[in-house]
Amino acid sequence: AMEALIANLDLLAKRDFVQLSRICGVDHEDIADMVHEIRALDPRPGSAFASDPVQAVVPDVLVTQRPDGSWAIELNPETLPRVLVNRTYYAEISKSCRKDADKTFLTDCLQTANWL
């Protein structure tokens, strides 16, 4: 009888218990019991085993094959740290430098920051 009920879930959705009891060959009380059993079931039985959502892994290195068959390996620019240089502040400080050694030091620091 339960198999017949499951095969006719559209009638259950319409709450046509008279038609269901006729198809299943049971009385109204048995249909009510079977519906109660179905309602007691977990609609998402696998959720008990699910963990946190999987987070995408972003690679540090990208490997691609070139048209000539060789391989290209490069750092993923999305994972590299970004260094921003305030050019206005650099200009202000470099103007206040009186010694050549200080200016050279600032220029070296700027070049190092730009390289990053």
PDB file of C-alpha atoms in Angstrom:
ATOM      1  CA  ALA A   1       0.000   0.000   0.000  1.00  0.00           C
ATOM      2  CA  MET A   2       2.873   2.388   0.788  1.00  0.00           C
ATOM      3  CA  GLU A   3       4.357   1.772  -2.679  1.00  0.00           C
ATOM      4  CA  ALA A   4       1.047   2.736  -4.281  1.00  0.00           C
ATOM      5  CA  LEU A   5       0.930   5.882  -2.146  1.00  0.00           C
ATOM      6  CA  ILE A   6       4.469   6.858  -3.146  1.00  0.00           C
ATOM      7  CA  ALA A   7       3.645   6.189  -6.801  1.00  0.00           C
ATOM      8  CA  ASN A   8       0.758   8.675  -6.501  1.00  0.00           C
ATOM      9  CA  LEU A   9       2.350  11.564  -4.632  1.00  0.00           C
ATOM     10  CA  ASP A  10       0.558  13.980  -6.946  1.00  0.00           C
ATOM     11  CA  LEU A  11      -2.752  12.874  -5.390  1.00  0.00           C
ATOM     12  CA  LEU A  12      -1.249  13.282  -1.933  1.00  0.00           C
ATOM     13  CA  ALA A  13      -0.194  16.836  -2.847  1.00  0.00           C
ATOM     14  CA  LYS A  14      -3.788  17.525  -3.894  1.00  0.00           C
ATOM     15  CA  ARG A  15      -4.971  15.937  -0.611  1.00  0.00           C
ATOM     16  CA  ASP A  16      -7.232  13.571  -2.558  1.00  0.00           C
ATOM     17  CA  PHE A  17      -7.415  10.966   0.215  1.00  0.00           C
ATOM     18  CA  VAL A  18     -10.543   9.298  -1.205  1.00  0.00           C
ATOM     19  CA  GLN A  19      -8.787   8.492  -4.485  1.00  0.00           C
ATOM     20  CA  LEU A  20      -5.620   7.442  -2.622  1.00  0.00           C
ATOM     21  CA  SER A  21      -7.487   5.050  -0.329  1.00  0.00           C
ATOM     22  CA  ARG A  22      -9.163   3.493  -3.377  1.00  0.00           C
ATOM     23  CA  ILE A  23      -5.828   3.099  -5.257  1.00  0.00           C
ATOM     24  CA  CYS A  24      -3.964   1.792  -2.208  1.00  0.00           C
ATOM     25  CA  GLY A  25      -6.796  -0.495  -1.142  1.00  0.00           C
ATOM     26  CA  VAL A  26      -6.875   0.770   2.442  1.00  0.00           C
ATOM     27  CA  ASP A  27      -9.286   2.782   4.555  1.00  0.00           C
ATOM     28  CA  HIS A  28      -9.012   6.480   5.416  1.00  0.00           C
ATOM     29  CA  GLU A  29      -7.373   5.758   8.791  1.00  0.00           C
ATOM     30  CA  ASP A  30      -4.563   3.731   7.161  1.00  0.00           C
ATOM     31  CA  ILE A  31      -3.980   6.520   4.612  1.00  0.00           C
ATOM     32  CA  ALA A  32      -3.680   8.988   7.506  1.00  0.00           C
ATOM     33  CA  ASP A  33      -1.122   6.691   9.197  1.00  0.00           C
ATOM     34  CA  MET A  34       0.918   6.364   5.983  1.00  0.00           C
ATOM     35  CA  VAL A  35       0.860  10.137   5.457  1.00  0.00           C
ATOM     36  CA  HIS A  36       2.013  10.592   9.054  1.00  0.00           C
ATOM     37  CA  GLU A  37       4.925   8.190   8.368  1.00  0.00           C
ATOM     38  CA  ILE A  38       5.917  10.124   5.254  1.00  0.00           C
ATOM     39  CA  ARG A  39       5.784  13.454   7.093  1.00  0.00           C
ATOM     40  CA  ALA A  40       8.056  12.022   9.801  1.00  0.00           C
ATOM     41  CA  LEU A  41      10.786  11.319   7.219  1.00  0.00           C
ATOM     42  CA  ASP A  42      13.737  13.663   6.820  1.00  0.00           C
ATOM     43  CA  PRO A  43      13.510  15.438   3.438  1.00  0.00           C
ATOM     44  CA  ARG A  44      17.292  15.921   3.436  1.00  0.00           C
ATOM     45  CA  PRO A  45      18.777  12.748   4.906  1.00  0.00           C
ATOM     46  CA  GLY A  46      22.292  13.528   3.700  1.00  0.00           C
ATOM     47  CA  SER A  47      22.468  16.839   5.547  1.00  0.00           C
ATOM     48  CA  ALA A  48      23.542  15.043   8.721  1.00  0.00           C
ATOM     49  CA  PHE A  49      26.761  14.058   6.947  1.00  0.00           C
ATOM     50  CA  ALA A  50      27.409  17.384   5.259  1.00  0.00           C
ATOM     51  CA  SER A  51      30.190  19.598   6.455  1.00  0.00           C
ATOM     52  CA  ASP A  52      30.825  23.272   5.926  1.00  0.00           C
ATOM     53  CA  PRO A  53      30.622  24.401   2.319  1.00  0.00           C
ATOM     54  CA  VAL A  54      33.739  23.608   0.344  1.00  0.00           C
ATOM     55  CA  GLN A  55      35.836  26.657  -0.277  1.00  0.00           C
ATOM     56  CA  ALA A  56      37.606  27.028  -3.587  1.00  0.00           C
ATOM     57  CA  VAL A  57      41.376  26.723  -3.494  1.00  0.00           C
ATOM     58  CA  VAL A  58      43.263  29.465  -5.298  1.00  0.00           C
ATOM     59  CA  PRO A  59      46.616  28.171  -6.592  1.00  0.00           C
ATOM     60  CA  ASP A  60      49.836  30.046  -5.860  1.00  0.00           C
ATOM     61  CA  VAL A  61      51.386  28.893  -9.142  1.00  0.00           C
ATOM     62  CA  LEU A  62      49.812  28.605 -12.596  1.00  0.00           C
ATOM     63  CA  VAL A  63      51.152  25.960 -14.991  1.00  0.00           C
ATOM     64  CA  THR A  64      50.091  26.143 -18.638  1.00  0.00           C
ATOM     65  CA  GLN A  65      51.229  24.350 -21.749  1.00  0.00           C
ATOM     66  CA  ARG A  66      52.406  26.563 -24.591  1.00  0.00           C
ATOM     67  CA  PRO A  67      51.512  25.896 -28.249  1.00  0.00           C
ATOM     68  CA  ASP A  68      55.054  24.603 -28.894  1.00  0.00           C
ATOM     69  CA  GLY A  69      54.597  21.924 -26.198  1.00  0.00           C
ATOM     70  CA  SER A  70      56.763  23.553 -23.532  1.00  0.00           C
ATOM     71  CA  TRP A  71      55.385  24.461 -20.128  1.00  0.00           C
ATOM     72  CA  ALA A  72      55.042  27.935 -18.645  1.00  0.00           C
ATOM     73  CA  ILE A  73      55.107  28.344 -14.884  1.00  0.00           C
ATOM     74  CA  GLU A  74      54.160  31.669 -13.339  1.00  0.00           C
ATOM     75  CA  LEU A  75      53.065  33.042 -10.004  1.00  0.00           C
ATOM     76  CA  ASN A  76      49.355  33.687  -9.691  1.00  0.00           C
ATOM     77  CA  PRO A  77      49.043  37.490  -9.513  1.00  0.00           C
ATOM     78  CA  GLU A  78      45.823  37.187  -7.498  1.00  0.00           C
ATOM     79  CA  THR A  79      47.681  35.635  -4.559  1.00  0.00           C
ATOM     80  CA  LEU A  80      50.648  37.983  -4.497  1.00  0.00           C
ATOM     81  CA  PRO A  81      50.713  40.696  -1.840  1.00  0.00           C
ATOM     82  CA  ARG A  82      50.167  44.180  -3.166  1.00  0.00           C
ATOM     83  CA  VAL A  83      52.414  47.047  -2.152  1.00  0.00           C
ATOM     84  CA  LEU A  84      51.130  50.524  -2.850  1.00  0.00           C
ATOM     85  CA  VAL A  85      53.459  53.509  -2.822  1.00  0.00           C
ATOM     86  CA  ASN A  86      52.128  56.951  -2.058  1.00  0.00           C
ATOM     87  CA  ARG A  87      53.928  58.998  -4.729  1.00  0.00           C
ATOM     88  CA  THR A  88      52.893  62.317  -3.184  1.00  0.00           C
ATOM     89  CA  TYR A  89      54.432  61.345   0.146  1.00  0.00           C
ATOM     90  CA  TYR A  90      57.582  60.104  -1.619  1.00  0.00           C
ATOM     91  CA  ALA A  91      57.920  63.424  -3.484  1.00  0.00           C
ATOM     92  CA  GLU A  92      57.443  65.393  -0.266  1.00  0.00           C
ATOM     93  CA  ILE A  93      60.085  63.413   1.602  1.00  0.00           C
ATOM     94  CA  SER A  94      62.576  63.415  -1.260  1.00  0.00           C
ATOM     95  CA  LYS A  95      62.355  67.240  -1.470  1.00  0.00           C
ATOM     96  CA  SER A  96      63.279  67.514   2.194  1.00  0.00           C
ATOM     97  CA  CYS A  97      66.390  65.323   1.785  1.00  0.00           C
ATOM     98  CA  ARG A  98      69.577  67.369   1.928  1.00  0.00           C
ATOM     99  CA  LYS A  99      72.185  64.621   1.579  1.00  0.00           C
ATOM    100  CA  ASP A 100      72.778  62.579  -1.551  1.00  0.00           C
ATOM    101  CA  ALA A 101      72.950  59.430   0.559  1.00  0.00           C
ATOM    102  CA  ASP A 102      69.426  60.054   1.834  1.00  0.00           C
ATOM    103  CA  LYS A 103      68.100  60.631  -1.694  1.00  0.00           C
ATOM    104  CA  THR A 104      69.823  57.461  -2.882  1.00  0.00           C
ATOM    105  CA  PHE A 105      68.325  55.533   0.012  1.00  0.00           C
ATOM    106  CA  LEU A 106      64.817  56.796  -0.795  1.00  0.00           C
ATOM    107  CA  THR A 107      65.249  55.989  -4.489  1.00  0.00           C
ATOM    108  CA  ASP A 108      66.411  52.468  -3.624  1.00  0.00           C
ATOM    109  CA  CYS A 109      63.418  51.994  -1.325  1.00  0.00           C
ATOM    110  CA  LEU A 110      61.037  53.181  -4.055  1.00  0.00           C
ATOM    111  CA  GLN A 111      62.587  50.825  -6.607  1.00  0.00           C
ATOM    112  CA  THR A 112      62.324  47.919  -4.169  1.00  0.00           C
ATOM    113  CA  ALA A 113      58.676  48.717  -3.478  1.00  0.00           C
ATOM    114  CA  ASN A 114      57.931  48.981  -7.206  1.00  0.00           C
ATOM    115  CA  TRP A 115      59.613  45.631  -7.805  1.00  0.00           C
ATOM    116  CA  LEU A 116      57.307  43.988  -5.264  1.00  0.00           C
TER     117      LEU A 116
END
